[in-house]
Amino acid sequence: MLQKGWKDSLLSLYAQSRRNSRFHHCPSDKTKRLLQSQIFQPTNLLEDNRPSWLTYKSQQLMLQAGLIHPSSPGCYSYLPVMVRAMEKLIRLIDKEMQGLGGQKINMPSLCSATLWKKSERWDLVGKELFRLRDRLSKEYCLGPTHEEVITDLIASQHNFSYKKLPLLLYQITRKFRDEPSPRYGLLRSREFYMKDMYTFDVSEEAARHTYRTVCDAYCRVLSRLGLQFLKVQASAGNIGGQMSHEFQLPAEIGEDELLVCSSCEFSANVETVQPDQNRCPACQGELTKSKGIEIGHTFYLGTKYSSTFNAVYFNAQLEPVVVEMGCYGLGVTRMLAAAIEILSTADGIRWPELIAPYQVLLIPPKQGSKEEGATALIEALYDDISKAIPQLKDDMVLDDRSYFTIGKRLNYANQLGYPYVIIAGKRALDTPSQFEVQCQNTGETLFLSKEGVMGLLNEVPAV
Amino acid sequence: MLQKGWKDSLLSLYAQSRRNSRFHHCPSDKTKRLLQSQIFQPTNLLEDNRPSWLTYKSQQLMLQAGLIHPSSPGCYSYLPVMVRAMEKLIRLIDKEMQGLGGQKINMPSLCSATLWKKSERWDLVGKELFRLRDRLSKEYCLGPTHEEVITDLIASQHNFSYKKLPLLLYQITRKFRDEPSPRYGLLRSREFYMKDMYTFDVSEEAARHTYRTVCDAYCRVLSRLGLQFLKVQASAGNIGGQMSHEFQLPAEIGEDELLVCSSCEFSANVETVQPDQNRCPACQGELTKSKGIEIGHTFYLGTKYSSTFNAVYFNAQLEPVVVEMGCYGLGVTRMLAAAIEILSTADGIRWPELIAPYQVLLIPPKQGSKEEGATALIEALYDDISKAIPQLKDDMVLDDRSYFTIGKRLNYANQLGYPYVIIAGKRALDTPSQFEVQCQNTGETLFLSKEGVMGLLNEVPAV
């Protein structure tokens, strides 16, 4: 039981405990160099370097490079290097979504069966839905998407005015899907990160305009990553709605079959056209078959969910009107895997430059080599870049494993993927020093002075 | 089926589609002012302003202010303003954890029953664990913590060298706990965000040193938020281990009962001492009763998990040694709610300045008022701050609802919480202009010129 003077006596205790150093104070951390030897990137998790069950390049490379580790089928732990790339991709998506006026929210994973029964998806989705009961036997599913939850949230507002529209809400959260055969690493897993946006508009016309602006933002995300893509006519599946597109990264290993017109801009998932159709419905041009990895899916929903949940806004005449909706998915972890699948070589990961986990790797000479004297030079280069180009400060790694030859460390670098690898080789001891710079994404090798390196790195894009 | 020239023909399609503008290009977004009228912060979700079931101030204020919305018992949607505060808190925690050398990972929510049976927690934890089966009837739980998953990950490494230790891995992810009576909003919910760190060391001595450094980082997080706290001796509960502390925010509504020594720095959760103990075991000083909200819990685990999972490192003599572990939880969503509970007034939210969703609210004059001419002045002030103080660019809101009086908008501001509220009142039309600045966290009101406002805001801390 707390007496009346409780707060006062507690405050006096604080004062005492401060004097008694109950409150710890530590000096803040100094700037340290990031050392390759200390990064948790276990490259020794695979018994056999190329197990036969690894059919996809990205999965093999991501496991070999210590980016992910399987926990149970289709469920992965993302390791530190992977988390860095993912956080960069999330920042990129945040910027593009917020540039449209999108506002970020975060909805629960546990979605009540009541809501899902209302939309009839509880039965429709079937076994892909992870289902569970709580201690009171109430039923839930683990949300694969959140149309029900968000429409219910919008419906719960009173006097929701037309002045608030268009409203664009999105989240970047973990999603769940009980895939019949989870495989291909992060390309088809049972837990994954997805950006899902839900939009609300006053009319079909406004909703179609919003739909186009969100699709344009998807195009910008993919362009900024340097990924070629197709926006194809798609089936709306169990999400529903009246218009739908997929964003596909063309890849021979893609699971989606596409038809692309050689004369106009029509392209479609084969699911959406008649079997054996080989002429473009728009211009009668020839349709070419292609394959793609789906990384985004957009839906103009109309009032499919809003009418069921009675989500209405009030117009200028204060009359309730059912709100027009759209929804827009973008696979975050899948996009990372797909980019690796498409950009990498057979032996080495290549990242979209903007979201590479680390932009720069610096390799000092081998211990005991003739060039060992250049160690201090490349360490000074690290510190100078760190000071002069603040956005690279946390994006540089020093490969301090100087017990390995430069060649061996270059092999690692080639496998793990760094847009810029800087080597203190023979010419580092020239006057002035020349550093070897390997640009992994372009394949170029340059010999540059310190100023030249700084000039090059100053242009590295950051998100 | 894909013919041989597949890639070439596709590339030529790209070239065409580029010309055909299949690839959309939109102009990048210009800097816009952030308008109060456009923020999705529904303050009208509660039918009754103070329903009797809302016993906690933070829950009531967060619902009233449109920060959260209940989806099902103990499961909330976090709305945009809340997400901003949460992302700032996460950045703060990231910085402190990475300052210690912590590396960020991300483990699955679906945790295999096999792992949990191995640690015997499958039966021990009981009904608090959400359990489910997948389509193949394999059992999983939704992870409330991840000792099993991470120890299994560490155990799966080959030749894990002592040179890699200490290793500090952490994640900030959604956790699940089937609370018997979820209540008090985000103070006790069934889905919540938690930072959990797991540390690995060569010896007990090293592990105890790591334990102290992580506790110190917790102290820094709380100090930077301006929250007074106690680090108390705690029970290790079902997590286990040999030493444990809780970080408690003293509050009369706290669910934990604490004993605090008035003479030395001893403090403890009552669970850890004999009933009716009223003398400090360390110095025989008097123990004062207190109550707290637990927001962090640290455990020195020893080899409890690592011996079960055979997680070993190899020492300098290449002998396997069972690794020493610690684990450290810090409630993210709970800390936000607890800070609001402690700092707020009965009617208005007060945020720790560092993580306030928005730092500055600017209120222009009412339409048609004598001061209306000052609208342009305060809009220019917004733009000038935006340019001169880049870290505030996205942290300012213009309350454009000029159909309301300044007083009414001030009431809203008082309810929602902004460290700095800038008003263009009567003196804004003086030469030079004087703006009224209300500092919510200190209660001060200042009249400042534009330069004075800039000087004040230049000192606002950012994370």
mmCIF file of C-alpha atoms in Angstrom, chain A residues 47-304:
data_model
loop_
_atom_site.group_PDB
_atom_site.id
_atom_site.type_symbol
_atom_site.label_atom_id
_atom_site.label_comp_id
_atom_site.label_asym_id
_atom_site.label_seq_id
_atom_site.Cartn_x
_atom_site.Cartn_y
_atom_site.Cartn_z
ATOM 1 C CA GLU A 47 27.956 -28.638 -44.841
ATOM 2 C CA ASP A 48 28.124 -29.129 -48.564
ATOM 3 C CA ASN A 49 28.796 -25.996 -50.574
ATOM 4 C CA ARG A 50 26.200 -26.796 -53.210
ATOM 5 C CA PRO A 51 23.588 -29.165 -51.843
ATOM 6 C CA SER A 52 21.421 -30.547 -54.602
ATOM 7 C CA TRP A 53 18.229 -29.252 -52.983
ATOM 8 C CA LEU A 54 19.363 -25.705 -53.626
ATOM 9 C CA THR A 55 17.962 -25.132 -57.062
ATOM 10 C CA TYR A 56 17.943 -21.348 -56.987
ATOM 11 C CA LYS A 57 21.051 -19.235 -57.232
ATOM 12 C CA SER A 58 19.842 -16.597 -54.776
ATOM 13 C CA GLN A 59 19.047 -19.162 -52.110
ATOM 14 C CA GLN A 60 22.434 -20.812 -52.471
ATOM 15 C CA LEU A 61 24.332 -17.524 -52.476
ATOM 16 C CA MET A 62 22.399 -16.125 -49.515
ATOM 17 C CA LEU A 63 23.038 -19.249 -47.450
ATOM 18 C CA GLN A 64 26.702 -19.441 -48.465
ATOM 19 C CA ALA A 65 27.281 -15.781 -47.693
ATOM 20 C CA GLY A 66 25.763 -16.041 -44.231
ATOM 21 C CA LEU A 67 22.855 -13.718 -45.029
ATOM 22 C CA ILE A 68 20.078 -16.053 -43.907
ATOM 23 C CA HIS A 69 19.753 -19.236 -41.906
ATOM 24 C CA PRO A 70 16.792 -21.624 -42.121
ATOM 25 C CA SER A 71 14.906 -22.064 -38.860
ATOM 26 C CA SER A 72 12.039 -24.251 -40.079
ATOM 27 C CA PRO A 73 10.633 -24.832 -43.590
ATOM 28 C CA GLY A 74 10.070 -21.448 -45.227
ATOM 29 C CA CYS A 75 11.063 -19.574 -42.040
ATOM 30 C CA TYR A 76 14.457 -17.891 -41.980
ATOM 31 C CA SER A 77 16.535 -15.917 -39.552
ATOM 32 C CA TYR A 78 17.853 -12.850 -41.341
ATOM 33 C CA LEU A 79 21.470 -12.299 -40.311
ATOM 34 C CA PRO A 80 23.121 -8.877 -39.796
ATOM 35 C CA VAL A 81 24.316 -8.235 -43.355
ATOM 36 C CA MET A 82 20.901 -9.123 -44.743
ATOM 37 C CA VAL A 83 19.170 -6.903 -42.185
ATOM 38 C CA ARG A 84 21.263 -3.961 -43.384
ATOM 39 C CA ALA A 85 20.121 -4.432 -46.985
ATOM 40 C CA MET A 86 16.539 -4.902 -45.856
ATOM 41 C CA GLU A 87 16.568 -1.732 -43.773
ATOM 42 C CA LYS A 88 17.918 0.219 -46.728
ATOM 43 C CA LEU A 89 15.218 -1.164 -48.998
ATOM 44 C CA ILE A 90 12.610 -0.261 -46.379
ATOM 45 C CA ARG A 91 13.946 3.306 -46.238
ATOM 46 C CA LEU A 92 13.702 3.528 -50.020
ATOM 47 C CA ILE A 93 10.111 2.261 -49.999
ATOM 48 C CA ASP A 94 9.231 4.584 -47.089
ATOM 49 C CA LYS A 95 10.503 7.575 -49.036
ATOM 50 C CA GLU A 96 8.553 6.718 -52.162
ATOM 51 C CA MET A 97 5.352 5.893 -50.259
ATOM 52 C CA GLN A 98 5.588 9.019 -48.113
ATOM 53 C CA GLY A 99 6.362 11.045 -51.233
ATOM 54 C CA LEU A 100 2.849 10.107 -52.410
ATOM 55 C CA GLY A 101 1.384 11.216 -49.094
ATOM 56 C CA GLY A 102 1.352 7.660 -47.736
ATOM 57 C CA GLN A 103 1.188 7.417 -43.939
ATOM 58 C CA LYS A 104 2.791 4.480 -42.170
ATOM 59 C CA ILE A 105 0.817 2.316 -39.797
ATOM 60 C CA ASN A 106 1.350 -1.106 -38.240
ATOM 61 C CA MET A 107 -1.475 -3.620 -37.913
ATOM 62 C CA PRO A 108 -1.544 -6.771 -35.767
ATOM 63 C CA SER A 109 -0.489 -10.176 -37.099
ATOM 64 C CA LEU A 110 -3.295 -11.856 -35.171
ATOM 65 C CA CYS A 111 -6.414 -11.161 -37.225
ATOM 66 C CA SER A 112 -9.781 -12.097 -35.791
ATOM 67 C CA ALA A 113 -11.672 -14.846 -37.636
ATOM 68 C CA THR A 114 -14.809 -12.740 -37.225
ATOM 69 C CA LEU A 115 -13.450 -10.128 -39.642
ATOM 70 C CA TRP A 116 -12.254 -12.751 -42.104
ATOM 71 C CA LYS A 117 -15.614 -14.516 -42.032
ATOM 72 C CA LYS A 118 -17.318 -11.223 -42.752
ATOM 73 C CA SER A 119 -15.303 -10.860 -45.970
ATOM 74 C CA GLU A 120 -15.781 -14.589 -46.650
ATOM 75 C CA ARG A 121 -12.037 -15.009 -47.055
ATOM 76 C CA TRP A 122 -11.881 -17.274 -43.972
ATOM 77 C CA ASP A 123 -13.212 -20.134 -46.130
ATOM 78 C CA LEU A 124 -11.970 -18.876 -49.480
ATOM 79 C CA VAL A 125 -8.267 -18.778 -48.688
ATOM 80 C CA GLY A 126 -8.145 -22.308 -47.307
ATOM 81 C CA LYS A 127 -4.943 -23.956 -46.230
ATOM 82 C CA GLU A 128 -2.662 -21.025 -47.036
ATOM 83 C CA LEU A 129 -3.951 -19.330 -43.923
ATOM 84 C CA PHE A 130 -2.178 -20.106 -40.653
ATOM 85 C CA ARG A 131 -4.988 -20.468 -38.110
ATOM 86 C CA LEU A 132 -4.917 -20.668 -34.329
ATOM 87 C CA ARG A 133 -7.040 -20.324 -31.226
ATOM 88 C CA ASP A 134 -6.238 -18.300 -28.141
ATOM 89 C CA ARG A 135 -6.639 -19.490 -24.541
ATOM 90 C CA LEU A 136 -10.359 -18.667 -24.722
ATOM 91 C CA SER A 137 -10.693 -20.672 -27.968
ATOM 92 C CA LYS A 138 -11.285 -17.560 -30.053
ATOM 93 C CA GLU A 139 -10.140 -18.089 -33.639
ATOM 94 C CA TYR A 140 -7.490 -16.008 -35.405
ATOM 95 C CA CYS A 141 -5.421 -16.173 -38.535
ATOM 96 C CA LEU A 142 -1.922 -14.786 -39.018
ATOM 97 C CA GLY A 143 -2.483 -11.984 -41.502
ATOM 98 C CA PRO A 144 -1.181 -12.571 -45.061
ATOM 99 C CA THR A 145 -2.750 -9.203 -45.997
ATOM 100 C CA HIS A 146 -4.908 -6.762 -44.047
ATOM 101 C CA GLU A 147 -7.891 -5.665 -46.135
ATOM 102 C CA GLU A 148 -10.318 -6.736 -43.397
ATOM 103 C CA VAL A 149 -8.482 -5.102 -40.507
ATOM 104 C CA ILE A 150 -7.976 -1.788 -42.229
ATOM 105 C CA THR A 151 -11.480 -1.559 -43.667
ATOM 106 C CA ASP A 152 -12.848 -2.252 -40.186
ATOM 107 C CA LEU A 153 -10.596 0.506 -38.827
ATOM 108 C CA ILE A 154 -11.855 3.005 -41.405
ATOM 109 C CA ALA A 155 -15.455 1.936 -40.768
ATOM 110 C CA SER A 156 -15.035 2.640 -37.045
ATOM 111 C CA GLN A 157 -14.464 6.357 -37.622
ATOM 112 C CA HIS A 158 -17.343 8.741 -37.059
ATOM 113 C CA ASN A 159 -17.906 11.631 -39.445
ATOM 114 C CA PHE A 160 -15.071 10.582 -41.747
ATOM 115 C CA SER A 161 -14.996 13.578 -44.087
ATOM 116 C CA TYR A 162 -14.359 13.667 -47.839
ATOM 117 C CA LYS A 163 -11.746 16.326 -47.010
ATOM 118 C CA LYS A 164 -9.528 13.566 -45.614
ATOM 119 C CA LEU A 165 -9.449 11.781 -48.992
ATOM 120 C CA PRO A 166 -7.464 10.504 -50.765
ATOM 121 C CA LEU A 167 -6.086 8.625 -47.763
ATOM 122 C CA LEU A 168 -3.096 6.342 -48.307
ATOM 123 C CA LEU A 169 -2.096 4.080 -45.418
ATOM 124 C CA TYR A 170 0.666 1.504 -45.591
ATOM 125 C CA GLN A 171 2.707 -0.796 -43.418
ATOM 126 C CA ILE A 172 5.914 -2.781 -43.828
ATOM 127 C CA THR A 173 5.470 -5.821 -41.639
ATOM 128 C CA ARG A 174 5.934 -9.555 -41.450
ATOM 129 C CA LYS A 175 3.315 -11.571 -43.267
ATOM 130 C CA PHE A 176 2.408 -15.260 -43.086
ATOM 131 C CA ARG A 177 1.359 -17.760 -45.741
ATOM 132 C CA ASP A 178 1.339 -21.513 -45.251
ATOM 133 C CA GLU A 179 2.815 -22.351 -48.665
ATOM 134 C CA PRO A 180 2.237 -25.957 -49.766
ATOM 135 C CA SER A 181 5.912 -26.307 -50.657
ATOM 136 C CA PRO A 182 8.015 -23.468 -49.289
ATOM 137 C CA ARG A 183 11.179 -23.339 -51.342
ATOM 138 C CA TYR A 184 13.608 -21.126 -53.198
ATOM 139 C CA GLY A 185 14.731 -19.369 -50.016
ATOM 140 C CA LEU A 186 13.190 -15.945 -49.664
ATOM 141 C CA LEU A 187 11.459 -16.130 -53.043
ATOM 142 C CA ARG A 188 8.683 -18.243 -51.566
ATOM 143 C CA SER A 189 8.724 -18.451 -47.812
ATOM 144 C CA ARG A 190 6.084 -18.844 -45.146
ATOM 145 C CA GLU A 191 7.110 -15.764 -43.193
ATOM 146 C CA PHE A 192 8.181 -12.730 -45.167
ATOM 147 C CA TYR A 193 8.180 -8.959 -45.112
ATOM 148 C CA MET A 194 5.753 -7.140 -47.341
ATOM 149 C CA LYS A 195 4.809 -3.530 -47.867
ATOM 150 C CA ASP A 196 1.043 -3.326 -48.165
ATOM 151 C CA MET A 197 -0.712 -0.060 -48.898
ATOM 152 C CA TYR A 198 -4.455 0.555 -48.726
ATOM 153 C CA THR A 199 -5.980 3.606 -50.366
ATOM 154 C CA PHE A 200 -9.329 5.312 -49.897
ATOM 155 C CA ASP A 201 -10.968 7.653 -52.389
ATOM 156 C CA VAL A 202 -14.200 9.549 -52.994
ATOM 157 C CA SER A 203 -14.984 8.041 -56.393
ATOM 158 C CA GLU A 204 -13.964 5.452 -58.932
ATOM 159 C CA GLU A 205 -12.268 8.153 -60.971
ATOM 160 C CA ALA A 206 -10.249 9.363 -57.985
ATOM 161 C CA ALA A 207 -9.417 5.777 -57.010
ATOM 162 C CA ARG A 208 -8.141 5.035 -60.523
ATOM 163 C CA HIS A 209 -5.987 8.144 -60.354
ATOM 164 C CA THR A 210 -4.559 7.030 -56.988
ATOM 165 C CA TYR A 211 -3.991 3.577 -58.474
ATOM 166 C CA ARG A 212 -1.851 5.087 -61.221
ATOM 167 C CA THR A 213 0.193 7.200 -58.805
ATOM 168 C CA VAL A 214 0.969 4.187 -56.602
ATOM 169 C CA CYS A 215 1.971 2.148 -59.677
ATOM 170 C CA ASP A 216 4.242 5.025 -60.711
ATOM 171 C CA ALA A 217 5.887 4.946 -57.279
ATOM 172 C CA TYR A 218 6.501 1.204 -57.720
ATOM 173 C CA CYS A 219 8.183 1.996 -61.034
ATOM 174 C CA ARG A 220 10.404 4.548 -59.308
ATOM 175 C CA VAL A 221 11.405 2.078 -56.561
ATOM 176 C CA LEU A 222 12.434 -0.490 -59.169
ATOM 177 C CA SER A 223 14.178 2.065 -61.382
ATOM 178 C CA ARG A 224 16.168 3.380 -58.433
ATOM 179 C CA LEU A 225 17.278 -0.189 -57.740
ATOM 180 C CA GLY A 226 18.340 -0.545 -61.366
ATOM 181 C CA LEU A 227 16.008 -3.505 -61.875
ATOM 182 C CA GLN A 228 14.288 -4.023 -65.198
ATOM 183 C CA PHE A 229 10.657 -4.952 -64.809
ATOM 184 C CA LEU A 230 7.335 -5.441 -66.503
ATOM 185 C CA LYS A 231 3.983 -4.207 -65.274
ATOM 186 C CA VAL A 232 1.560 -6.845 -66.479
ATOM 187 C CA GLN A 233 -2.205 -7.283 -66.472
ATOM 188 C CA ALA A 234 -2.979 -9.724 -63.672
ATOM 189 C CA SER A 235 -5.680 -11.787 -62.077
ATOM 190 C CA ALA A 236 -7.096 -10.452 -58.820
ATOM 191 C CA GLY A 237 -7.113 -13.890 -57.161
ATOM 192 C CA ASN A 238 -8.699 -14.136 -53.728
ATOM 193 C CA ILE A 239 -8.070 -10.453 -52.961
ATOM 194 C CA GLY A 240 -10.661 -9.483 -55.547
ATOM 195 C CA GLY A 241 -11.444 -6.246 -57.291
ATOM 196 C CA GLN A 242 -11.903 -4.989 -60.817
ATOM 197 C CA MET A 243 -8.389 -4.237 -62.071
ATOM 198 C CA SER A 244 -5.035 -5.672 -61.106
ATOM 199 C CA HIS A 245 -1.417 -5.562 -62.210
ATOM 200 C CA GLU A 246 1.688 -7.455 -61.258
ATOM 201 C CA PHE A 247 5.197 -6.053 -61.228
ATOM 202 C CA GLN A 248 7.409 -8.782 -62.624
ATOM 203 C CA LEU A 249 11.161 -9.071 -62.787
ATOM 204 C CA PRO A 250 11.862 -11.063 -65.968
ATOM 205 C CA ALA A 251 13.899 -14.152 -65.100
ATOM 206 C CA GLU A 252 14.099 -17.560 -66.672
ATOM 207 C CA ILE A 253 13.544 -19.166 -63.284
ATOM 208 C CA GLY A 254 10.422 -17.079 -62.611
ATOM 209 C CA GLU A 255 7.298 -19.009 -61.682
ATOM 210 C CA ASP A 256 4.930 -16.699 -63.543
ATOM 211 C CA GLU A 257 4.365 -17.071 -67.276
ATOM 212 C CA LEU A 258 3.943 -13.781 -69.060
ATOM 213 C CA LEU A 259 2.930 -12.642 -72.514
ATOM 214 C CA VAL A 260 4.576 -9.480 -73.796
ATOM 215 C CA CYS A 261 3.456 -7.660 -76.928
ATOM 216 C CA SER A 262 6.268 -6.771 -79.301
ATOM 217 C CA SER A 263 4.364 -3.818 -80.796
ATOM 218 C CA CYS A 264 2.604 -1.992 -78.004
ATOM 219 C CA GLU A 265 2.933 -1.760 -74.251
ATOM 220 C CA PHE A 266 0.503 -4.594 -73.494
ATOM 221 C CA SER A 267 1.778 -7.384 -71.289
ATOM 222 C CA ALA A 268 -0.125 -9.892 -69.217
ATOM 223 C CA ASN A 269 0.127 -12.846 -66.916
ATOM 224 C CA VAL A 270 -1.035 -15.863 -68.976
ATOM 225 C CA GLU A 271 -3.683 -16.476 -66.304
ATOM 226 C CA THR A 272 -5.569 -13.460 -67.615
ATOM 227 C CA VAL A 273 -5.846 -14.405 -71.307
ATOM 228 C CA GLN A 274 -7.452 -17.201 -73.318
ATOM 229 C CA PRO A 275 -5.395 -20.377 -73.671
ATOM 230 C CA ASP A 276 -3.312 -20.309 -76.863
ATOM 231 C CA GLN A 277 -3.883 -16.603 -77.390
ATOM 232 C CA ASN A 278 -0.839 -15.397 -79.315
ATOM 233 C CA ARG A 279 -2.022 -12.012 -80.600
ATOM 234 C CA CYS A 280 -2.183 -8.879 -78.500
ATOM 235 C CA PRO A 281 -5.819 -7.947 -77.698
ATOM 236 C CA ALA A 282 -4.945 -4.250 -77.986
ATOM 237 C CA CYS A 283 -3.064 -4.083 -81.304
ATOM 238 C CA GLN A 284 -3.014 -7.643 -82.708
ATOM 239 C CA GLY A 285 0.799 -7.567 -82.422
ATOM 240 C CA GLU A 286 2.669 -10.785 -81.694
ATOM 241 C CA LEU A 287 2.804 -11.929 -78.077
ATOM 242 C CA THR A 288 6.155 -13.260 -76.875
ATOM 243 C CA LYS A 289 6.339 -15.678 -73.949
ATOM 244 C CA SER A 290 8.433 -14.691 -71.004
ATOM 245 C CA LYS A 291 8.828 -15.644 -67.344
ATOM 246 C CA GLY A 292 8.946 -13.443 -64.322
ATOM 247 C CA ILE A 293 9.328 -13.245 -60.562
ATOM 248 C CA GLU A 294 6.355 -11.356 -59.147
ATOM 249 C CA ILE A 295 7.497 -8.764 -56.661
ATOM 250 C CA GLY A 296 4.509 -6.446 -56.576
ATOM 251 C CA HIS A 297 0.769 -6.757 -57.032
ATOM 252 C CA THR A 298 -1.732 -3.909 -57.211
ATOM 253 C CA PHE A 299 -5.527 -4.096 -57.018
ATOM 254 C CA TYR A 300 -8.239 -1.581 -57.705
ATOM 255 C CA LEU A 301 -10.795 -2.966 -55.244
ATOM 256 C CA GLY A 302 -13.762 -0.681 -55.794
ATOM 257 C CA THR A 303 -16.151 -1.203 -52.892
ATOM 258 C CA LYS A 304 -15.630 -4.954 -52.433
#
